[in-house]
PDB file of C-alpha atoms in Angstrom:
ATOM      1  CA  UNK X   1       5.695  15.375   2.347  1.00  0.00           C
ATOM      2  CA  UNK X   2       8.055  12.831   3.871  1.00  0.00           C
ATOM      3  CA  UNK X   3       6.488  10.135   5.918  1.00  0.00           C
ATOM      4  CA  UNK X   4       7.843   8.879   8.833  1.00  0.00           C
ATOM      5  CA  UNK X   5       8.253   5.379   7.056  1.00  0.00           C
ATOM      6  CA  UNK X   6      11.730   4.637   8.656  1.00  0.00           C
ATOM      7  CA  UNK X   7      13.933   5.398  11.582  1.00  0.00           C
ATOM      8  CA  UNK X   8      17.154   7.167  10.189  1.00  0.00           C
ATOM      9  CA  UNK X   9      15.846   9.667   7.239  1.00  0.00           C
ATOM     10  CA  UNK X  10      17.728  12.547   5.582  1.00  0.00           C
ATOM     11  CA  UNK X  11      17.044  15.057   2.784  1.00  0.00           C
ATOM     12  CA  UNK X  12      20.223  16.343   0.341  1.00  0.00           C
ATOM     13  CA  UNK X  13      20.118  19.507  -1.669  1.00  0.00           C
ATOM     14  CA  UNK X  14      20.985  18.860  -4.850  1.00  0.00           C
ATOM     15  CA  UNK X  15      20.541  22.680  -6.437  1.00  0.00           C
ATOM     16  CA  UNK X  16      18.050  25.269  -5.318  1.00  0.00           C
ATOM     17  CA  UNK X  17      16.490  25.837  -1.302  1.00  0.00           C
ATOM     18  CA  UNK X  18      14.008  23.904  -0.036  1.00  0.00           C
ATOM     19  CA  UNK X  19      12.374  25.283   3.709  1.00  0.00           C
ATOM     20  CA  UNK X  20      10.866  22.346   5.777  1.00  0.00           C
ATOM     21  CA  UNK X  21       7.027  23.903   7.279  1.00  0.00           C
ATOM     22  CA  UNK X  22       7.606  24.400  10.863  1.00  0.00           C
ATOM     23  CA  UNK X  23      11.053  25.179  10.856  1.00  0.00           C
ATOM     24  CA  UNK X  24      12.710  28.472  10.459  1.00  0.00           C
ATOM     25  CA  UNK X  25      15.071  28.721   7.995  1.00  0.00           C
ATOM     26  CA  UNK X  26      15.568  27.293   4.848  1.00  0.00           C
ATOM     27  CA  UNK X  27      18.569  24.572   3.204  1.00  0.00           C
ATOM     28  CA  UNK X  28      20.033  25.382   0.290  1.00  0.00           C
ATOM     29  CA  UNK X  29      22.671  23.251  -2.206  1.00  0.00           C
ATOM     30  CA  UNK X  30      25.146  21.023  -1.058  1.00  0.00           C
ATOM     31  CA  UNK X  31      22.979  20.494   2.558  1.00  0.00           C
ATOM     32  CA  UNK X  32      22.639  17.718   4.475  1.00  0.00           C
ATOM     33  CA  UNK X  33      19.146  18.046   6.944  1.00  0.00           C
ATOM     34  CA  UNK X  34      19.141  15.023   8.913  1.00  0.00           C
ATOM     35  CA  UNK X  35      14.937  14.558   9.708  1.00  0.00           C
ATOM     36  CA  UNK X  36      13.701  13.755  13.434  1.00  0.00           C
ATOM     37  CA  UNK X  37      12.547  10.110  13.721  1.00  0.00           C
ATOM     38  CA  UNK X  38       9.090   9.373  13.874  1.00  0.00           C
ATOM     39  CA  UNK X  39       8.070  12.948  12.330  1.00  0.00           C
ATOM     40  CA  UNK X  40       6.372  13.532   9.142  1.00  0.00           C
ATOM     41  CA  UNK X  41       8.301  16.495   7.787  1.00  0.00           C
ATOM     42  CA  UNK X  42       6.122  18.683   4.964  1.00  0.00           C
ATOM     43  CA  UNK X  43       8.854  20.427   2.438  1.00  0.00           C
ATOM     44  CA  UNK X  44       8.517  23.721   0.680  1.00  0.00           C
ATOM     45  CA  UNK X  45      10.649  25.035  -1.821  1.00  0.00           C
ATOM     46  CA  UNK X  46      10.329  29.427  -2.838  1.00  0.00           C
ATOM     47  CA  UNK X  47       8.461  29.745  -5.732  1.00  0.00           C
ATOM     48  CA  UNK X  48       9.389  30.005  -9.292  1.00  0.00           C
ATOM     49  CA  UNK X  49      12.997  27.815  -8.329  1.00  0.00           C
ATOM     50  CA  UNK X  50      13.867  24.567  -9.526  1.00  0.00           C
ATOM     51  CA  UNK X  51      14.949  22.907  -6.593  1.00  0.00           C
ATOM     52  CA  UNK X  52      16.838  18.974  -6.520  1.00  0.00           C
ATOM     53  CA  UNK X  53      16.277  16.685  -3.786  1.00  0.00           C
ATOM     54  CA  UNK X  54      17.624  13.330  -2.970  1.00  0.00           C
ATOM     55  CA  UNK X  55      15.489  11.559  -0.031  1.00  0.00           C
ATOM     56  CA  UNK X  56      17.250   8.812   1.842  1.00  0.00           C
ATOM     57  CA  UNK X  57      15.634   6.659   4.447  1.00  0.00           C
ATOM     58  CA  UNK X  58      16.900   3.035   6.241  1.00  0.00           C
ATOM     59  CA  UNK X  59      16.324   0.870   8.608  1.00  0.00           C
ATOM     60  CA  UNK X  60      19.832   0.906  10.814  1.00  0.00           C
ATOM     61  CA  UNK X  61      22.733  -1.906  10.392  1.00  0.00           C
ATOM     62  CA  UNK X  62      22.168  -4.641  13.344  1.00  0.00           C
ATOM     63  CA  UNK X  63      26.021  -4.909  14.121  1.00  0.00           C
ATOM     64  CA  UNK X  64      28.353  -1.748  14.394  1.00  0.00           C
ATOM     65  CA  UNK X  65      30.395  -0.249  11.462  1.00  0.00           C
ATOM     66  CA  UNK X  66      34.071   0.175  11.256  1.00  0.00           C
ATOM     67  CA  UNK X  67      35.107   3.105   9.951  1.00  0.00           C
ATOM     68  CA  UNK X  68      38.605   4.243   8.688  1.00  0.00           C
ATOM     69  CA  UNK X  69      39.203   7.075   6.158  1.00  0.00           C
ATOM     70  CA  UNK X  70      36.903   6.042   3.225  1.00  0.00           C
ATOM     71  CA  UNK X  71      36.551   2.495   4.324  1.00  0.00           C
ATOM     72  CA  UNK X  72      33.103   1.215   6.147  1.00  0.00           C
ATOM     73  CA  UNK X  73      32.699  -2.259   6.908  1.00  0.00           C
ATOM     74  CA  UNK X  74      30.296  -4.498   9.820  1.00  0.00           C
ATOM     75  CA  UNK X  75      34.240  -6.534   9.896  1.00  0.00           C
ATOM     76  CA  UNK X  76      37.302  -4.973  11.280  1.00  0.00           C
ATOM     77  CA  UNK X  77      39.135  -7.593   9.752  1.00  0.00           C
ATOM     78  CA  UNK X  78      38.100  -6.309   6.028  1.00  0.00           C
ATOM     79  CA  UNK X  79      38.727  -2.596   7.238  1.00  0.00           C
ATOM     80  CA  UNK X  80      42.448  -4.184   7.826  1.00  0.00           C
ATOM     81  CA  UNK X  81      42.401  -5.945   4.444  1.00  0.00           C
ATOM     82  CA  UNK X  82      41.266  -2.719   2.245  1.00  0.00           C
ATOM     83  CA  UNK X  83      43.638  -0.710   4.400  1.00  0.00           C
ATOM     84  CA  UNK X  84      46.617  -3.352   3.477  1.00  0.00           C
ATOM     85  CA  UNK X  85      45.358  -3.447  -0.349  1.00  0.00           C
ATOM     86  CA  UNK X  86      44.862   0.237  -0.910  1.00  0.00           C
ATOM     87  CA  UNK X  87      48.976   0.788   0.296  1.00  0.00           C
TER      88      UNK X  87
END
């Protein structure tokens, strides 16, 4: 069971299928399922598989990101730094 602890919550397949109870379907490796806010999500993975999991859950950043190419920052001005240093 995941609980609905924070706002922004995913679920990554490591190796195996895992099938989320009221869904149709099921996610197997190398899957990202990003899980609807406020909704505790019950998990169920076919029996007799070993099935990996990683479980991430936040609270979201109070100012924006930057993004550029691998690069995430709240500053554009260190985007523009790790941009000049990587060249």
């Amino acid at each position: 069971m995941v609980k609905p602890v924070h706002r922004d919550r995913a679920i990554y397949v490591v190796a195996g299928e895992v099938e989320i109870i009221g869904r149709s379907g099921s996610f197997g490796e190398a899957e990202l399922i990003l899980l609807e806010s406020g909704v505790e999500v019950v998990l169920q993975a076919p029996a007799f598989h070993a099935t990996r999991l990683m479980l991430m859950d936040g609270e979201p950043f109070s100012e924006p990101s930057h993004i550029y190419w691998n690069f995430v920052s709240s500053s554009a001005e260190r985007i523009e730094q790790a941009k000049a240093d990587w060249a």
